[in-house]
Coordinates of C-alpha atoms and ligand atoms in Angstrom, one line a residue:
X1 CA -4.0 7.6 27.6
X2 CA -5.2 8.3 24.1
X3 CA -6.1 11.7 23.5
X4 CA -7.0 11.5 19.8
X5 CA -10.4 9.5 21.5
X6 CA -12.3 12.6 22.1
X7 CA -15.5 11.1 22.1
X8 CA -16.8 8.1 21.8
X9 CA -19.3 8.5 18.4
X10 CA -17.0 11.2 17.0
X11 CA -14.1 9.4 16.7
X12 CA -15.2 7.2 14.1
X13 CA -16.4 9.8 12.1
X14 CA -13.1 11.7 12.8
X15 CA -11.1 8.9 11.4
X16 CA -13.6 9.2 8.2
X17 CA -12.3 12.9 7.9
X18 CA -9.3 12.4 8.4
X19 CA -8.6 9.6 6.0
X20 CA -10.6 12.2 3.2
X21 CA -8.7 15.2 4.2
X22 CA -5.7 12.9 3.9
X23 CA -6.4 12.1 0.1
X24 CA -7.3 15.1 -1.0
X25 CA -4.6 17.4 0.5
X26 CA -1.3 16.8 -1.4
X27 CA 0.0 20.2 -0.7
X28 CA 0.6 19.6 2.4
X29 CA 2.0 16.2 2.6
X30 CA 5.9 16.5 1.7
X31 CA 6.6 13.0 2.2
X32 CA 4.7 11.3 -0.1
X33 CA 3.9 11.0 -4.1
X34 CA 0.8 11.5 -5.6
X35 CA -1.5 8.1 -5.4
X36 CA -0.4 7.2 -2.1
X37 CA 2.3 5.1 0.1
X38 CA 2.0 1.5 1.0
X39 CA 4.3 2.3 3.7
X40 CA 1.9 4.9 5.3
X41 CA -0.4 1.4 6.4
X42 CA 0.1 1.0 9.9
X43 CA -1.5 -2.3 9.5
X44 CA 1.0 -3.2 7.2
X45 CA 3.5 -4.1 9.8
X46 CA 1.0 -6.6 11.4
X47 CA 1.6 -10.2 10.7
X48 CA -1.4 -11.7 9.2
X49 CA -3.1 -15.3 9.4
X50 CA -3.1 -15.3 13.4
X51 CA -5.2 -16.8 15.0
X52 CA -7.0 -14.7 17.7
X53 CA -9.6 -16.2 20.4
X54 CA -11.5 -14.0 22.9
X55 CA -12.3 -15.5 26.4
X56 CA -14.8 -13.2 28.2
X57 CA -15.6 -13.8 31.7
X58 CA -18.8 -14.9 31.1
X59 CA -21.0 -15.1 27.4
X60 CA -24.3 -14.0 27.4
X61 CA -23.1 -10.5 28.7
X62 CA -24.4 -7.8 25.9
X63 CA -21.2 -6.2 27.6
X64 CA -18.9 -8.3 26.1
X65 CA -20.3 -8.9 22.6
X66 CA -19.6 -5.9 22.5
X67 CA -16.0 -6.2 23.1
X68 CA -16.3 -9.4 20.8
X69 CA -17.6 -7.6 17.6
X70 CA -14.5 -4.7 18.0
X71 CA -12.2 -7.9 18.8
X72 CA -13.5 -9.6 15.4
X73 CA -13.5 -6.3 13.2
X74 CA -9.7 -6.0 14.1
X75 CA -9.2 -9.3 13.6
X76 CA -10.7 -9.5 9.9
X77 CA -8.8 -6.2 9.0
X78 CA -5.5 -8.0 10.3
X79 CA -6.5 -10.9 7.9
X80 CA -6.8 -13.3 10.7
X81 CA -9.1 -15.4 12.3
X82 CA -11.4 -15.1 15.1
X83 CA -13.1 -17.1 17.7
X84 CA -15.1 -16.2 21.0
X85 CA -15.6 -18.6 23.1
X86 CA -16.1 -18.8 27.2
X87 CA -18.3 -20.3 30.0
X88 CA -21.8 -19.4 30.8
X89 CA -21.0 -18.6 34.5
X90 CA -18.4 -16.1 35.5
X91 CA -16.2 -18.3 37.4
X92 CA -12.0 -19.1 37.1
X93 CA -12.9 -22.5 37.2
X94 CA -15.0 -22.6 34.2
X95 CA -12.4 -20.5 32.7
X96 CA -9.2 -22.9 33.3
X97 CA -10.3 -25.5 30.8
X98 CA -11.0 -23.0 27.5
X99 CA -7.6 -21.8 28.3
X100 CA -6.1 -24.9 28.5
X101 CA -8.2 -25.8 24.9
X102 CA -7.2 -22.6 23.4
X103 CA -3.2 -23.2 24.4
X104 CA -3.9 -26.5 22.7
X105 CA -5.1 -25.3 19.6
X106 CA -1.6 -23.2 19.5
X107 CA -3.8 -20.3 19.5
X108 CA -1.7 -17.0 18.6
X109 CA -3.4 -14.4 20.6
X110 CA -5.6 -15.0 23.5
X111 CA -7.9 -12.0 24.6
X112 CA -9.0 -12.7 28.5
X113 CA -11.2 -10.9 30.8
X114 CA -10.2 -12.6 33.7
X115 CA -12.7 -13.6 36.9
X116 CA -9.6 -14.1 39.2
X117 CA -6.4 -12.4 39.7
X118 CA -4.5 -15.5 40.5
X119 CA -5.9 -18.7 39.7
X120 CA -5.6 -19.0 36.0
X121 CA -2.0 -18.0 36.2
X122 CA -0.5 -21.8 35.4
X123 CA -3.0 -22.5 32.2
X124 CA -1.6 -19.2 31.2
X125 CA 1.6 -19.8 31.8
X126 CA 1.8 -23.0 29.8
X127 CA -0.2 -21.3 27.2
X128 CA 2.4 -18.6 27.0
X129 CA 5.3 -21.1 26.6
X130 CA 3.6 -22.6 24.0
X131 CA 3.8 -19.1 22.3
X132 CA 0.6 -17.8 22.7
X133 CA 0.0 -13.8 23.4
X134 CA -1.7 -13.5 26.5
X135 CA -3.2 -9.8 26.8
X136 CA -6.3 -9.5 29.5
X137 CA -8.6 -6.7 28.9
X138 CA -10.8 -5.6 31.3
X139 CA -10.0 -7.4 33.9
X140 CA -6.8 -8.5 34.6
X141 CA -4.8 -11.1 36.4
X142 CA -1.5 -11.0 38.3
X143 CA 0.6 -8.5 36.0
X144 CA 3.4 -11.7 35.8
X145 CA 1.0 -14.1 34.5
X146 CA 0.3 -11.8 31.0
X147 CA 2.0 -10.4 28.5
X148 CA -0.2 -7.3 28.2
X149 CA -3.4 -5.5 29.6
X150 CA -5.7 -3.7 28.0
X151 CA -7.3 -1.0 30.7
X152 CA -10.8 0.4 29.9
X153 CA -10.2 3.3 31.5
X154 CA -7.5 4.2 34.9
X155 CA -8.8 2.5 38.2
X156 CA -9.0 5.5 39.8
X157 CA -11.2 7.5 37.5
X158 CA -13.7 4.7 37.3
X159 CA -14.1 4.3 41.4
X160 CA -14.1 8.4 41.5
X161 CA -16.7 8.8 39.1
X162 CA -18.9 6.2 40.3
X163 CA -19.1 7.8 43.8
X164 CA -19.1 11.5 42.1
X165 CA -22.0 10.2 40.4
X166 CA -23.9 9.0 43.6
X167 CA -22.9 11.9 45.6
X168 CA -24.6 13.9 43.0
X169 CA -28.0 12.1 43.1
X170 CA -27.9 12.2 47.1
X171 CA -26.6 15.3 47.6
X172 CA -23.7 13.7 49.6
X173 CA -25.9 12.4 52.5
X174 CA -26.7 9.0 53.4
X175 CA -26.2 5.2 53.2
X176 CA -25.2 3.4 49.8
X177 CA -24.6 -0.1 49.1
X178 CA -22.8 -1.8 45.7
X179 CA -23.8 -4.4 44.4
X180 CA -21.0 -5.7 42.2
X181 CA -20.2 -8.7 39.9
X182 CA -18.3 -11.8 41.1
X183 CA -16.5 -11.7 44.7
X184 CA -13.0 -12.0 43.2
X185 CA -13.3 -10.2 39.6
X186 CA -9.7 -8.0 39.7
X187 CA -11.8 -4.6 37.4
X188 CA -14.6 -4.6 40.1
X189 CA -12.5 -5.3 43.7
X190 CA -10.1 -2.5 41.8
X191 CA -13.0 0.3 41.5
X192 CA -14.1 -0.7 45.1
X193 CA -11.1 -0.7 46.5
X194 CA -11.1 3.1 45.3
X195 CA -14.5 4.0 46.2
X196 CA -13.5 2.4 49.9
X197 CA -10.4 5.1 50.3
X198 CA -12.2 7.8 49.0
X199 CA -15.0 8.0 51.1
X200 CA -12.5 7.2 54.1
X201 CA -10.3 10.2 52.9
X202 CA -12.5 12.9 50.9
X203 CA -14.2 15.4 53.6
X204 CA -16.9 16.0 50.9
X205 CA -17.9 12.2 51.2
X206 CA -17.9 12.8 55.1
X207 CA -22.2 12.0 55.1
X208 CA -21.9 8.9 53.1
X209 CA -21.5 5.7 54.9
X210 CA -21.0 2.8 52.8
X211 CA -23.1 0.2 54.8
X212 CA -22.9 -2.9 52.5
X213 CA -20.9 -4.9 49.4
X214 CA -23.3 -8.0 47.8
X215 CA -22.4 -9.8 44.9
X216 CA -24.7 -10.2 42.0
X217 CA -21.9 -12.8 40.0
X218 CA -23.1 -10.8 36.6
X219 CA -26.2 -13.7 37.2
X220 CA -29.4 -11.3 36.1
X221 CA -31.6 -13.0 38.5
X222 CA -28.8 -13.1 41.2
X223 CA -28.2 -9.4 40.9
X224 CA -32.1 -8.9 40.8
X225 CA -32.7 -10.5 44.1
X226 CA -29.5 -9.3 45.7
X227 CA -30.9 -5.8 45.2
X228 CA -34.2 -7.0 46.7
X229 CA -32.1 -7.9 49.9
X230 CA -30.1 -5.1 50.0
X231 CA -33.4 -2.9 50.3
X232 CA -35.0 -5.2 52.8
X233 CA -31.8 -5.0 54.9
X234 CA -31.0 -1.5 54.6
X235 CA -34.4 1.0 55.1
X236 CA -32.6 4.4 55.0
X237 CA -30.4 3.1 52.0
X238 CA -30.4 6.3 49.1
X239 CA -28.3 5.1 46.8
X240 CA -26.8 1.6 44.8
X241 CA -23.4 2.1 42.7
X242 CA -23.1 -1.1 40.6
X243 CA -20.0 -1.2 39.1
X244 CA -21.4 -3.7 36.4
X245 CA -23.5 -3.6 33.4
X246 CA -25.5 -6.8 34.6
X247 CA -26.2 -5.9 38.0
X248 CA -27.2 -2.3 37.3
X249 CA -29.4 -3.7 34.6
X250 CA -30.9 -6.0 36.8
X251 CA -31.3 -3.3 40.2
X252 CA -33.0 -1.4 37.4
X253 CA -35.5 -3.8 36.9
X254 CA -36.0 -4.6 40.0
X255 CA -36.5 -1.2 41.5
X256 CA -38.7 0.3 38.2
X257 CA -41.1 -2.0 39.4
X258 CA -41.7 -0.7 43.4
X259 CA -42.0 1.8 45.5
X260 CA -38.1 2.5 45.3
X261 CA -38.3 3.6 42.0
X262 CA -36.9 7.4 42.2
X263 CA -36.6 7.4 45.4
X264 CA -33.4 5.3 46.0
X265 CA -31.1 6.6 43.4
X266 CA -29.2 3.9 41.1
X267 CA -25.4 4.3 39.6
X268 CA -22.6 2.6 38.0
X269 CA -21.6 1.1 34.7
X270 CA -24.3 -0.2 32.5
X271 CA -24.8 0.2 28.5
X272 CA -26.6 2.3 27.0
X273 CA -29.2 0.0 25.3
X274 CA -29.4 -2.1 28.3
X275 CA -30.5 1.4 30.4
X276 CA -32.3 3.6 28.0
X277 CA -35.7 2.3 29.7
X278 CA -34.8 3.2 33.1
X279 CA -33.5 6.5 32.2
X280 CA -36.6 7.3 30.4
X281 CA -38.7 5.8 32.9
X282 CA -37.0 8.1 35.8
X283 CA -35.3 5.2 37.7
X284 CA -31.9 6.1 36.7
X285 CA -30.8 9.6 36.3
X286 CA -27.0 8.9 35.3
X287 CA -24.1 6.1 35.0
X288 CA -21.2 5.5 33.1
X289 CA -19.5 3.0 30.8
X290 CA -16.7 3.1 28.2
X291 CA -17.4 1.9 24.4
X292 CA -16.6 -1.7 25.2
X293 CA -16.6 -2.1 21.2
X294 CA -13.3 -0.2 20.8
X295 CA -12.2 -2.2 23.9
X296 CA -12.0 -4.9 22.2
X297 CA -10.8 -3.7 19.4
X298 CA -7.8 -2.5 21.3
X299 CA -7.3 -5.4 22.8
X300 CA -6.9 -7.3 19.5
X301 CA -4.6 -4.8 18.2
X302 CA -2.6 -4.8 21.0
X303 CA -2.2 -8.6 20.8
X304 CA -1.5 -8.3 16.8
X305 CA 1.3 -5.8 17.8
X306 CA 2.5 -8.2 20.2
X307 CA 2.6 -11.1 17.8
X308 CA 4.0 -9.4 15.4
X309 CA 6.7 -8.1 17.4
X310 CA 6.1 -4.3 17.2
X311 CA 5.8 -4.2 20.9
X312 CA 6.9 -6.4 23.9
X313 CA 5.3 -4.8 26.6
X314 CA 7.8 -2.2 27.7
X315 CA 6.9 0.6 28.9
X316 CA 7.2 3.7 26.3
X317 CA 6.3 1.6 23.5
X318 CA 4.5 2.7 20.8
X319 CA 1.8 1.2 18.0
X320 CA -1.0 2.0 16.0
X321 CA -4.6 0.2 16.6
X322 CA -6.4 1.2 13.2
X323 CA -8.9 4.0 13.1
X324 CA -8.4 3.8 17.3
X325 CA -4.9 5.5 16.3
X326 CA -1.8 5.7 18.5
X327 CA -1.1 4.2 21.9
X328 CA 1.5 3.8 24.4
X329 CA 2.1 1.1 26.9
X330 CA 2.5 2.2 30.5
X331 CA 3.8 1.1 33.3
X332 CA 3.7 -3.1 34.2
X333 CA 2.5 -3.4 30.5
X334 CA -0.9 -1.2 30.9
X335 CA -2.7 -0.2 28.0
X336 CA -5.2 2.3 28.6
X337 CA -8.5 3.5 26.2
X338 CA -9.6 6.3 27.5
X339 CA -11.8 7.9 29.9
X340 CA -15.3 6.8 30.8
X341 CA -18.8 8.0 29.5
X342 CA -21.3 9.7 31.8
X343 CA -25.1 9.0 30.1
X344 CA -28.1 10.8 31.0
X345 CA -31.8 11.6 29.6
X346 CA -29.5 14.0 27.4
X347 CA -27.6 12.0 25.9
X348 CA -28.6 8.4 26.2
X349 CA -30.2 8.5 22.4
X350 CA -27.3 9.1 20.6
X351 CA -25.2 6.2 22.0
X352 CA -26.2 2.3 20.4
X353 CA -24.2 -0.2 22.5
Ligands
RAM401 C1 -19.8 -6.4 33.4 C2 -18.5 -7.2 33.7 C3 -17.3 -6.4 33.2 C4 -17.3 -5.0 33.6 C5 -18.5 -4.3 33.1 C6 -18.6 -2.9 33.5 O1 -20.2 -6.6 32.1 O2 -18.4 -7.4 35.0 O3 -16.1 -7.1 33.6 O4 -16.2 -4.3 33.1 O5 -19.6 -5.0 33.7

């Protein structure tokens, strides 16, 4: 967990203070002479001239561009280069063959958000023992088939803020529904897996009854009539958690234009600039999302770090991603960015993601 994140806007401007204070307050730095230290770089220790390649789950997802355009910024300070690349459907299928290309090219470091937990394990595999970095951000895969991972934010807070957040808009009482992204994505399954035990086990989620699961694939038009069906199916339904910034886009639209609109309340993870409309417009009140820039951005540090040899994955290990700072890699080679973002009419305006 990285403390020194405290928000998600201030930290760049923190970073901008910092590195001022830093130059102009000699008095207090011991260790070093006047005019600097070369040493003091944390970037120094990377290796430069990798080659990096992100491989998002699907492209065409504002989410990940995003992650891509942190991914690249690290990857141009590292003196590298940079390639995203990925299929237009979220599916391990579609996935298995740019792996396969990428482990050909002898790419260095491959940064994955995977759409199975399991079946891109041999393309990664071989692309491992051909020496390339596998870290998944995201979503993972089977902890043996990576080197790293690069967690948004814990499991746990992410399925107990979601269903905090609903419980909020509904008072506690009633039937929701998720809609979610693909049927076998390891991040989503993970955050409903949460929601599932919490409302089983939480006496203050005792009135909510989770009466359906549909899948949206992160397809905009699947998601769109998905939510359609889930209405039609369910009339006493008060709330939909979608624990993806495509479908909750997508529910958005479909329910700013009906009857539903305020009436059936609408949660999850979306971005900011995908949402503002339906927060202004009064069909969503709140959600919640992470800065997928510095995501990726930590995900490409990570797999510089791991290139480089700085880290190997053990736990306790320790490296520096830039202006992101300091982070430690947990248990089964987990590194995590930070907690999520709750948006609101408040807020929403002064986020641009
Ligand atoms: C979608 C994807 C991604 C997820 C976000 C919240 O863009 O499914 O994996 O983390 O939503």
């Amino acid at each position: 967990m990285n403390r020194r994140r405290l928000t998600l806007l201030t930290a760049p401007i923190l970073a901008l203070v910092l590195a001022s204070c830093s130059g102009t307050t000699q008095g207090e730095d011991q260790g070093g002479g006047p005019g600097g230290d070369a040493s003091a770089d944390p970037n120094a220790e990377f290796e430069t001239g990798l080659t990096y390649a992100m491989l998002p789950k699907s492209v065409n997802n504002p989410y990940f561009e995003a992650s891509s355009a942190g991914a690249e910024a690290a990857a141009n300070t590292l003196g590298g280069e940079f390639e995203y690349t990925g299929p237009s459907d979220a599916s391990a299928s579609s996935q298995v063959s740019y792996i396969d290309t990428l482990s050909q090219q002898a790419t260095d470091v491959l940064l994955l958000s995977a759409n199975d937990p399991n079946a891109l394990c041999s393309s990664l595999e071989q692309a491992r023992a051909g020496g390339t970095v596998v870290v998944t951000f995201d979503s993972d895969v089977d902890p043996g088939c990576r080197d790293l991972f690069v967690s948004q934010v814990d499991s746990d807070e992410v399925g107990l803020t979601l269903l905090e957040m609903a419980a909020e808009q509904i008072d506690a009482t009633g039937e929701i529904a998720i809609l979610s992204a693909t049927a076998n994505a390891t991040n989503q399954n993970a955050w409903i897996d949460v929601m599932e035990a919490e409302l089983a086990s939480n006496p203050s989620y005792a009135d909510m009854k989770l009466v359906d699961v549909v899948y949206g694939d992160d397809e905009d038009e699947k998601s769109f009539s998905e939510t359609q069906g889930l209405l039609q199916a369910h009339p006493d339904l008060k709330a939909i958690i979608s624990p993806t910034t495509v479908g909750i886009a997508a529910a958005a639209r479909y329910l700013s234009g009906t009857e539903f609109k305020g009436q059936v309340a609408l949660t999850g993870l979306g971005t900011p600039n995908q949402m503002r409309e339906f927060v202004q417009d009064g069909t969503v009140t709140e959600f919640a999302l992470w800065d997928p820039t510095a995501l990726g951005e930590l995900a490409a540090y990570t797999g510089a770090a791991a290139a480089s040899g700085i880290i190997t994955g053990a736990e306790g290990e320790v490296f520096t991603a830039g202006e992101l700072g300091e982070f430690t890699v947990g248990a089964d080679a987990v590194v995590t960015l930070g907690p999520p973002t709750r948006f609101n009419a408040e807020n929403i305006d002064d986020f641009d993601f």
